[in-house]
Coordinates of C-alpha atoms and ligand atoms in Angstrom, one line a residue:
M298 CA -109.4 -37.4 220.3
S299 CA -109.1 -36.0 224.0
K300 CA -105.7 -35.9 225.9
S301 CA -107.2 -38.7 228.4
E302 CA -108.4 -40.7 225.4
R303 CA -105.1 -40.2 223.9
D304 CA -103.4 -41.3 227.0
R305 CA -105.9 -44.4 227.5
R306 CA -105.0 -45.6 224.0
M307 CA -100.8 -45.1 224.7
A308 CA -100.8 -46.4 228.1
W309 CA -99.4 -50.2 227.0
W310 CA -97.3 -48.6 223.6
R311 CA -95.8 -46.2 226.2
E312 CA -94.6 -49.2 228.8
A313 CA -93.9 -51.1 226.2
K314 CA -91.1 -49.8 224.7
F315 CA -89.8 -52.5 222.9
G316 CA -91.3 -54.7 219.7
M317 CA -91.0 -57.1 217.5
F318 CA -91.2 -56.7 213.8
I319 CA -91.9 -59.5 210.9
H320 CA -91.8 -58.9 206.9
W321 CA -92.9 -62.0 205.9
G322 CA -94.1 -62.8 202.2
L323 CA -92.8 -64.6 199.2
Y324 CA -90.2 -62.6 198.8
S325 CA -88.8 -65.6 201.3
V326 CA -88.5 -67.3 198.8
P327 CA -86.5 -66.3 195.7
A328 CA -84.6 -64.5 199.6
G329 CA -82.6 -61.8 197.4
M330 CA -81.6 -64.0 194.3
W331 CA -83.4 -64.4 191.2
K332 CA -82.6 -66.5 187.9
G333 CA -79.4 -67.6 189.7
K334 CA -78.3 -63.6 190.5
L335 CA -78.2 -61.6 193.2
V336 CA -80.7 -58.4 193.5
S337 CA -79.3 -55.8 195.7
G338 CA -81.3 -53.8 197.9
L339 CA -84.1 -55.0 200.5
G340 CA -85.0 -58.2 199.9
E341 CA -89.2 -57.6 199.9
W342 CA -88.2 -54.9 197.7
I343 CA -87.6 -58.0 194.7
Q344 CA -90.3 -58.0 192.5
F345 CA -90.2 -54.2 192.1
N346 CA -85.6 -54.0 191.3
A347 CA -85.5 -56.9 189.6
R348 CA -89.1 -55.4 187.5
I349 CA -90.5 -59.1 187.9
P350 CA -93.2 -59.7 185.5
I351 CA -95.9 -60.5 187.9
E352 CA -97.1 -63.9 185.8
E353 CA -93.6 -65.2 187.1
Y354 CA -93.1 -63.4 190.5
E355 CA -96.5 -65.1 191.5
K356 CA -95.6 -68.2 190.7
L357 CA -93.5 -68.1 193.9
A358 CA -96.9 -69.0 195.4
R359 CA -96.7 -72.6 194.2
H360 CA -93.7 -73.0 196.6
F361 CA -94.0 -71.4 199.4
N362 CA -94.9 -74.0 201.9
P363 CA -94.0 -72.5 205.5
V364 CA -93.8 -75.8 207.1
K365 CA -91.6 -74.9 209.7
F366 CA -94.0 -71.9 211.0
D367 CA -94.8 -72.6 214.5
A368 CA -96.8 -69.6 216.4
T369 CA -96.4 -69.8 219.7
E370 CA -92.2 -70.8 218.5
W371 CA -92.3 -67.3 217.5
V372 CA -94.3 -66.1 219.9
K373 CA -91.5 -67.2 222.6
V374 CA -88.7 -65.4 221.3
A375 CA -90.2 -62.6 220.9
K376 CA -91.0 -63.0 224.9
E377 CA -87.6 -63.8 225.4
A378 CA -86.4 -61.2 223.6
G379 CA -88.3 -59.2 226.2
M380 CA -90.7 -57.6 223.3
R381 CA -94.0 -57.2 224.9
Y382 CA -95.7 -56.5 220.9
I383 CA -95.4 -57.9 217.3
V384 CA -96.5 -56.6 214.1
I385 CA -96.3 -58.9 210.6
T386 CA -96.7 -57.5 207.1
A387 CA -100.5 -58.1 206.4
K388 CA -99.6 -57.1 203.0
H389 CA -96.4 -55.6 201.3
H390 CA -96.1 -53.6 198.3
D391 CA -95.9 -56.9 196.3
G392 CA -99.5 -57.4 197.2
F393 CA -99.4 -60.6 198.2
C394 CA -101.7 -61.1 201.5
M395 CA -100.1 -63.2 204.1
F396 CA -103.8 -63.5 205.6
H397 CA -107.2 -65.0 204.7
T398 CA -108.9 -62.7 202.3
E399 CA -111.8 -62.7 200.4
L400 CA -110.9 -60.0 198.2
T401 CA -108.4 -62.0 196.5
D402 CA -106.9 -65.7 195.5
Y403 CA -103.7 -64.2 196.1
N404 CA -103.1 -64.5 199.5
I405 CA -101.5 -67.6 201.0
V406 CA -104.2 -69.2 202.2
D407 CA -105.6 -69.8 198.6
A408 CA -102.4 -69.9 196.4
T409 CA -100.0 -71.6 198.7
P410 CA -99.9 -75.2 199.5
F411 CA -99.4 -74.5 202.8
N412 CA -102.7 -73.9 203.2
R413 CA -102.8 -72.1 206.5
D414 CA -103.7 -68.2 207.3
P415 CA -100.3 -67.6 209.9
L416 CA -102.1 -64.9 210.9
K417 CA -105.3 -66.6 212.7
E418 CA -102.1 -68.4 214.6
L419 CA -99.9 -65.3 215.4
S420 CA -102.8 -63.9 216.4
E421 CA -104.0 -65.9 218.7
A422 CA -100.7 -67.1 220.8
C423 CA -100.0 -63.6 220.9
R424 CA -103.7 -63.1 222.7
K425 CA -102.5 -66.3 225.1
E426 CA -99.3 -64.9 226.2
G427 CA -100.6 -61.0 226.8
I428 CA -98.0 -59.6 223.8
K429 CA -99.8 -57.4 221.6
F430 CA -100.9 -58.4 218.2
G431 CA -101.1 -55.3 215.2
F432 CA -100.5 -55.8 211.8
Y433 CA -98.3 -54.3 208.7
Y434 CA -100.4 -53.0 205.7
S435 CA -99.4 -51.1 202.4
Q436 CA -101.8 -48.5 201.6
L437 CA -100.3 -47.0 198.6
L438 CA -97.7 -49.4 196.7
D439 CA -98.8 -52.7 195.5
W440 CA -97.4 -54.2 193.3
H441 CA -99.9 -57.1 192.2
H442 CA -102.8 -55.0 192.2
P443 CA -104.2 -52.7 188.7
D444 CA -105.1 -50.2 190.7
G445 CA -102.3 -49.9 193.7
A446 CA -99.6 -47.4 193.5
G447 CA -96.0 -48.4 191.8
N448 CA -95.6 -51.4 189.0
D449 CA -95.5 -49.6 185.9
W450 CA -93.6 -52.1 183.8
D451 CA -96.8 -54.9 184.2
Y452 CA -99.7 -51.5 184.7
D453 CA -99.9 -48.3 183.0
P454 CA -100.0 -45.7 185.9
N455 CA -102.9 -43.4 183.5
N456 CA -105.2 -46.5 184.0
K457 CA -104.6 -46.8 187.9
N458 CA -107.6 -45.6 189.8
F459 CA -106.7 -45.4 193.9
T460 CA -110.4 -44.3 194.6
R461 CA -111.2 -47.6 193.7
Y462 CA -108.1 -49.8 195.3
L463 CA -109.4 -47.6 198.6
E464 CA -112.8 -48.6 198.3
D465 CA -113.1 -51.8 197.0
Y466 CA -109.9 -53.3 197.9
V467 CA -108.1 -51.5 200.9
K468 CA -110.6 -50.8 203.1
P469 CA -112.9 -53.9 202.6
Q470 CA -108.9 -55.4 203.3
L471 CA -109.4 -53.5 206.8
R472 CA -112.6 -54.9 207.4
E473 CA -111.2 -58.2 207.4
L474 CA -108.4 -57.8 209.3
L475 CA -109.8 -55.8 212.2
T476 CA -112.9 -58.1 212.0
N477 CA -112.1 -61.4 211.7
Y478 CA -108.3 -61.4 214.1
G479 CA -109.3 -61.0 217.2
S480 CA -107.9 -56.9 219.0
I481 CA -105.3 -55.3 216.8
A482 CA -103.4 -52.6 218.8
I483 CA -101.6 -51.2 216.3
V484 CA -102.1 -51.0 212.6
W485 CA -98.8 -50.4 211.0
F486 CA -99.3 -48.2 207.5
D487 CA -96.5 -47.5 205.3
I488 CA -94.9 -44.7 202.6
Y489 CA -97.9 -42.4 203.1
S490 CA -100.8 -42.0 201.7
P491 CA -101.5 -39.6 198.9
T492 CA -103.5 -36.7 200.5
P493 CA -104.0 -36.1 204.3
E494 CA -108.0 -36.6 203.9
I495 CA -106.9 -39.4 203.1
A496 CA -104.7 -41.0 205.7
R497 CA -107.6 -40.0 207.7
E498 CA -110.2 -41.5 206.3
L499 CA -108.3 -44.4 207.1
K500 CA -107.6 -43.7 210.8
A501 CA -111.1 -43.6 211.5
W502 CA -112.1 -46.5 209.0
V503 CA -109.6 -48.2 211.4
H504 CA -111.6 -47.3 214.4
R505 CA -114.9 -47.8 213.0
F506 CA -113.9 -51.2 214.1
Q507 CA -111.1 -50.8 216.8
P508 CA -111.5 -47.3 218.5
E509 CA -108.4 -48.8 220.3
T510 CA -106.0 -49.5 217.6
I511 CA -102.9 -47.0 217.8
V512 CA -101.8 -45.9 213.5
S513 CA -98.9 -46.3 213.2
G514 CA -97.1 -42.4 211.8
R515 CA -96.9 -43.2 208.4
I516 CA -100.1 -43.1 207.5
D517 CA -99.7 -39.7 207.2
P518 CA -98.6 -38.3 203.9
G519 CA -94.5 -37.4 203.7
R520 CA -94.3 -36.2 207.9
R521 CA -92.2 -37.2 209.8
W522 CA -90.7 -34.7 212.8
D523 CA -93.8 -33.5 214.2
V524 CA -97.7 -34.9 215.2
G525 CA -99.2 -35.6 212.4
I526 CA -102.3 -38.1 211.2
G527 CA -101.6 -41.5 212.8
D528 CA -101.0 -41.3 217.2
Y529 CA -97.6 -41.8 217.1
I530 CA -94.2 -40.4 215.2
E531 CA -92.7 -42.9 212.7
L532 CA -89.1 -42.0 212.4
G533 CA -87.3 -43.3 209.1
D534 CA -85.7 -46.6 209.1
N535 CA -82.9 -47.1 211.6
E536 CA -83.3 -43.4 212.4
I537 CA -82.4 -42.4 215.9
P538 CA -83.2 -38.8 216.8
E539 CA -80.1 -37.0 217.9
K540 CA -81.9 -35.2 220.8
R541 CA -85.1 -36.0 222.5
V542 CA -88.8 -35.7 220.7
E543 CA -91.6 -34.4 222.9
Y544 CA -93.8 -36.7 221.4
D545 CA -94.6 -40.6 220.8
W546 CA -92.1 -42.3 219.0
E547 CA -90.9 -44.9 217.5
T548 CA -88.1 -46.7 215.2
P549 CA -88.7 -49.2 213.1
A550 CA -84.4 -51.1 212.5
T551 CA -83.8 -54.1 210.8
I552 CA -81.4 -56.6 212.8
N553 CA -79.6 -57.0 209.7
N554 CA -79.6 -54.9 206.7
T555 CA -82.8 -56.1 204.9
W556 CA -86.6 -56.1 206.3
G557 CA -87.5 -59.0 204.2
F558 CA -85.0 -62.8 204.4
K559 CA -82.0 -62.6 202.8
S560 CA -79.6 -65.8 202.4
Y561 CA -76.9 -64.0 202.1
D562 CA -77.3 -61.2 204.7
H563 CA -75.2 -62.1 206.8
D564 CA -74.2 -58.9 208.2
W565 CA -76.1 -58.9 211.9
K566 CA -75.6 -56.4 214.3
S567 CA -74.8 -57.7 217.7
P568 CA -76.8 -57.9 220.9
G569 CA -75.1 -54.6 222.1
V570 CA -75.9 -52.2 219.2
I571 CA -79.2 -53.8 219.6
I572 CA -79.0 -53.0 223.7
Q573 CA -77.1 -49.7 223.5
N574 CA -80.1 -48.3 220.6
L575 CA -83.1 -49.3 222.6
V576 CA -81.4 -47.8 225.5
D577 CA -80.5 -44.8 223.1
I578 CA -84.3 -44.3 221.4
V579 CA -85.4 -44.8 225.4
S580 CA -83.7 -42.7 226.9
K581 CA -85.1 -40.0 223.9
G582 CA -88.4 -41.2 224.4
G583 CA -88.5 -43.2 221.8
N584 CA -90.2 -47.1 221.2
Y585 CA -87.6 -50.0 219.2
L586 CA -90.0 -52.2 216.6
L587 CA -87.0 -54.4 215.8
N588 CA -87.8 -56.8 212.6
V589 CA -87.2 -60.0 212.0
G590 CA -87.5 -61.7 208.1
P591 CA -87.9 -65.3 208.8
T592 CA -87.3 -68.2 206.0
A593 CA -89.7 -69.7 203.0
D594 CA -89.5 -72.6 205.2
G595 CA -91.4 -70.4 208.2
E596 CA -88.3 -70.1 210.9
I597 CA -86.8 -67.0 211.9
P598 CA -83.4 -66.7 211.1
E599 CA -81.1 -68.6 213.7
P600 CA -78.4 -66.0 214.5
S601 CA -81.6 -63.7 214.7
V602 CA -83.2 -65.6 217.4
Q603 CA -79.7 -66.1 219.4
I604 CA -79.1 -61.8 219.3
L605 CA -82.5 -62.1 221.1
K606 CA -82.1 -64.4 224.0
K607 CA -79.3 -62.2 224.2
V608 CA -80.9 -58.9 224.9
G609 CA -83.3 -60.4 226.7
E610 CA -81.5 -61.8 229.4
W611 CA -79.9 -58.3 229.5
L612 CA -83.3 -57.0 229.5
K613 CA -83.9 -59.3 232.3
K614 CA -82.2 -57.8 234.1
N615 CA -82.5 -54.6 233.6
G616 CA -85.6 -53.8 232.0
E617 CA -86.9 -51.6 235.1
S618 CA -84.7 -48.8 233.7
I619 CA -86.3 -49.3 229.8
Y620 CA -90.0 -50.3 230.5
G621 CA -92.5 -48.2 231.7
A622 CA -88.7 -45.6 231.3
Q623 CA -89.4 -41.6 230.2
A624 CA -87.2 -39.6 228.8
S625 CA -83.3 -38.8 229.8
P626 CA -84.5 -35.3 232.3
V627 CA -80.9 -33.9 231.6
D628 CA -79.1 -34.0 227.9
T629 CA -76.3 -35.7 227.8
R630 CA -74.0 -34.7 224.8
P631 CA -73.4 -37.8 222.0
H632 CA -69.9 -38.9 223.5
D633 CA -71.1 -38.9 226.9
P634 CA -69.6 -42.8 228.5
Y635 CA -73.2 -43.2 229.9
K636 CA -77.5 -42.3 229.0
Y637 CA -79.6 -41.5 231.3
T638 CA -83.7 -42.8 231.1
S639 CA -85.6 -42.3 234.2
K640 CA -89.0 -42.9 236.6
P641 CA -90.3 -41.1 239.1
G642 CA -87.4 -40.8 241.6
K643 CA -85.3 -42.3 239.5
L644 CA -82.3 -42.1 237.5
Y645 CA -81.1 -45.1 235.9
V646 CA -77.4 -44.1 234.7
H647 CA -76.2 -46.3 231.4
V648 CA -72.8 -46.7 231.3
L649 CA -72.2 -47.4 228.3
A650 CA -68.3 -47.4 228.3
W651 CA -66.6 -48.5 231.9
P652 CA -64.5 -46.2 233.7
W653 CA -60.8 -47.0 233.0
D654 CA -60.2 -45.5 237.2
G655 CA -63.7 -46.4 238.1
K656 CA -65.4 -43.3 238.2
I657 CA -68.2 -41.4 236.9
E658 CA -68.7 -38.0 238.0
M659 CA -71.7 -35.9 236.4
Q660 CA -73.8 -33.0 236.6
G661 CA -77.3 -31.2 236.4
I662 CA -78.3 -34.2 239.3
K663 CA -81.3 -32.3 240.2
N664 CA -83.0 -33.5 243.5
D665 CA -80.7 -34.8 246.7
V666 CA -79.2 -38.5 245.8
E667 CA -80.8 -41.1 248.6
R668 CA -79.0 -44.2 247.4
A669 CA -76.6 -45.3 244.3
Y670 CA -76.5 -49.0 243.2
F671 CA -76.5 -51.6 240.4
L672 CA -80.0 -52.9 239.0
A673 CA -78.5 -55.8 238.2
G674 CA -76.6 -56.7 241.6
K675 CA -77.0 -59.2 244.1
N676 CA -79.4 -57.5 246.6
H677 CA -78.9 -53.7 245.0
E678 CA -75.5 -52.7 247.3
K679 CA -74.9 -49.8 247.4
L680 CA -72.7 -47.7 246.0
R681 CA -71.0 -44.8 246.8
F682 CA -71.1 -41.7 245.6
K683 CA -70.4 -37.4 246.8
Q684 CA -72.6 -35.4 245.6
K685 CA -71.7 -31.6 245.7
G686 CA -74.9 -29.3 244.1
E687 CA -76.3 -30.3 240.4
S688 CA -72.9 -32.4 240.7
I689 CA -71.9 -36.3 241.7
L690 CA -68.9 -38.7 241.6
L691 CA -70.1 -42.3 241.7
H692 CA -66.8 -45.1 243.3
L693 CA -68.1 -47.8 240.3
G694 CA -65.2 -50.2 241.3
T695 CA -63.1 -51.4 238.9
K696 CA -64.8 -54.5 237.5
P697 CA -68.3 -53.9 235.1
L698 CA -70.8 -56.7 235.9
D699 CA -72.0 -56.6 231.7
P700 CA -69.7 -56.7 229.0
V701 CA -72.6 -53.7 227.2
D702 CA -74.9 -51.7 229.6
N703 CA -74.0 -51.4 233.4
V704 CA -77.3 -49.5 234.7
I705 CA -77.0 -47.7 237.6
V706 CA -80.1 -46.9 240.3
L707 CA -79.9 -42.8 241.4
E708 CA -83.0 -43.0 243.8
M709 CA -83.7 -39.3 245.4
A710 CA -84.4 -38.6 248.3
D711 CA -87.6 -37.1 248.3
R712 CA -88.7 -38.2 244.8
K713 CA -89.5 -35.1 243.1
W714 CA -87.4 -35.6 240.1
P715 CA -86.7 -36.1 237.9
Ligands
FHN224 O1 -90.6 -50.0 202.0 C1 -90.6 -50.3 203.1 C2 -89.1 -50.9 203.3 O2 -89.9 -52.1 202.6 C3 -89.7 -51.6 204.9 O3 -91.5 -51.7 204.6 C4 -90.8 -50.3 205.7 C5 -90.5 -50.3 206.8 O4 -90.3 -49.9 207.8 N1 -90.6 -49.8 205.0 C6 -90.5 -49.3 203.5 C7 -89.2 -48.3 204.0 O5 -89.6 -47.7 205.3

């Protein structure tokens, strides 16, 4: 693909910066407990971690009736948080399909009393609200399908045939997902395709139906830090690199310590931590895909909703420094109390720890600064500053406007930097 084609495909994603990941499936029914006992590990891994036989796990479907699910409400939560795209699990490792598929009855429409297709409803609500819609698809691990990888307690691994699974199941399901749900912004493959050949084949298969769809970096067989077959690099879960990465990349992240809902995981990240992570990621050139794990009733847990609301309030005032922003043109050190994001002619200084004397000095400013002001301040009132060569001393005053991140805009005289 040529650079200009690639730039076109990636344009909305580069602008968006912040997305909502949704891990929702049968595992939200046990919610981290099996037969009265807590099962440690990720909520969506309960079948594996407790080695639950398929025959027993399947029965969860009869109790999965998420009548409180409201696609419009979920999209509203994402929108108010300032998120610009949604990626939801169509099929996670447990193999249960959260969409209507002809390939198996083990899906939310045919196997549960709910009898609705939430992916259809969510894709439509996203379209209405101008939010990009994508789906997660576990291409390797499938603990339900006899030929999928990972389940050695119900199936003999020696009898598995991955090619058969790929041709007769994965590809036809992808075709359904890419033809029945309108425009699909992202297909988020996960750990990992067995070979580069299969990864390429899957990517081509996606593009056969929707040439503009972005494919996640976890389509690659184990690649992480270099450019692979996926359209961008997918870092490890909750991983933020130390330095700027010179390619499109994303951090998928949990809001507590699980992806799929666990009734007893209350270890929520604060809005402040999330805002700081977002700034850190954008300052290094990446996107932040932050997860929510809805309940078996169909609701996004209230603490997540409240946290996201606060993040959205900050973004409403400071979004200019995030959406479509580029990485920091100046290297900051991890202990510096500020980080930068940028746009042509503007440097956004994110002051993450308020200086005790109300002053901040920065180096490496390679252009004359014409104006400095708080992005969230009234009327963009000018701040005092003194510039000498590449160093600048900013007088911020004694009171921060925001408890987490105060963004100061430095406007450059001739717009030639950064
Ligand atoms: O095993 C999955 C896990 O359940 C979750 O979906 C995350 C999201 O990035 N991906 C895998 C682990 O990296």
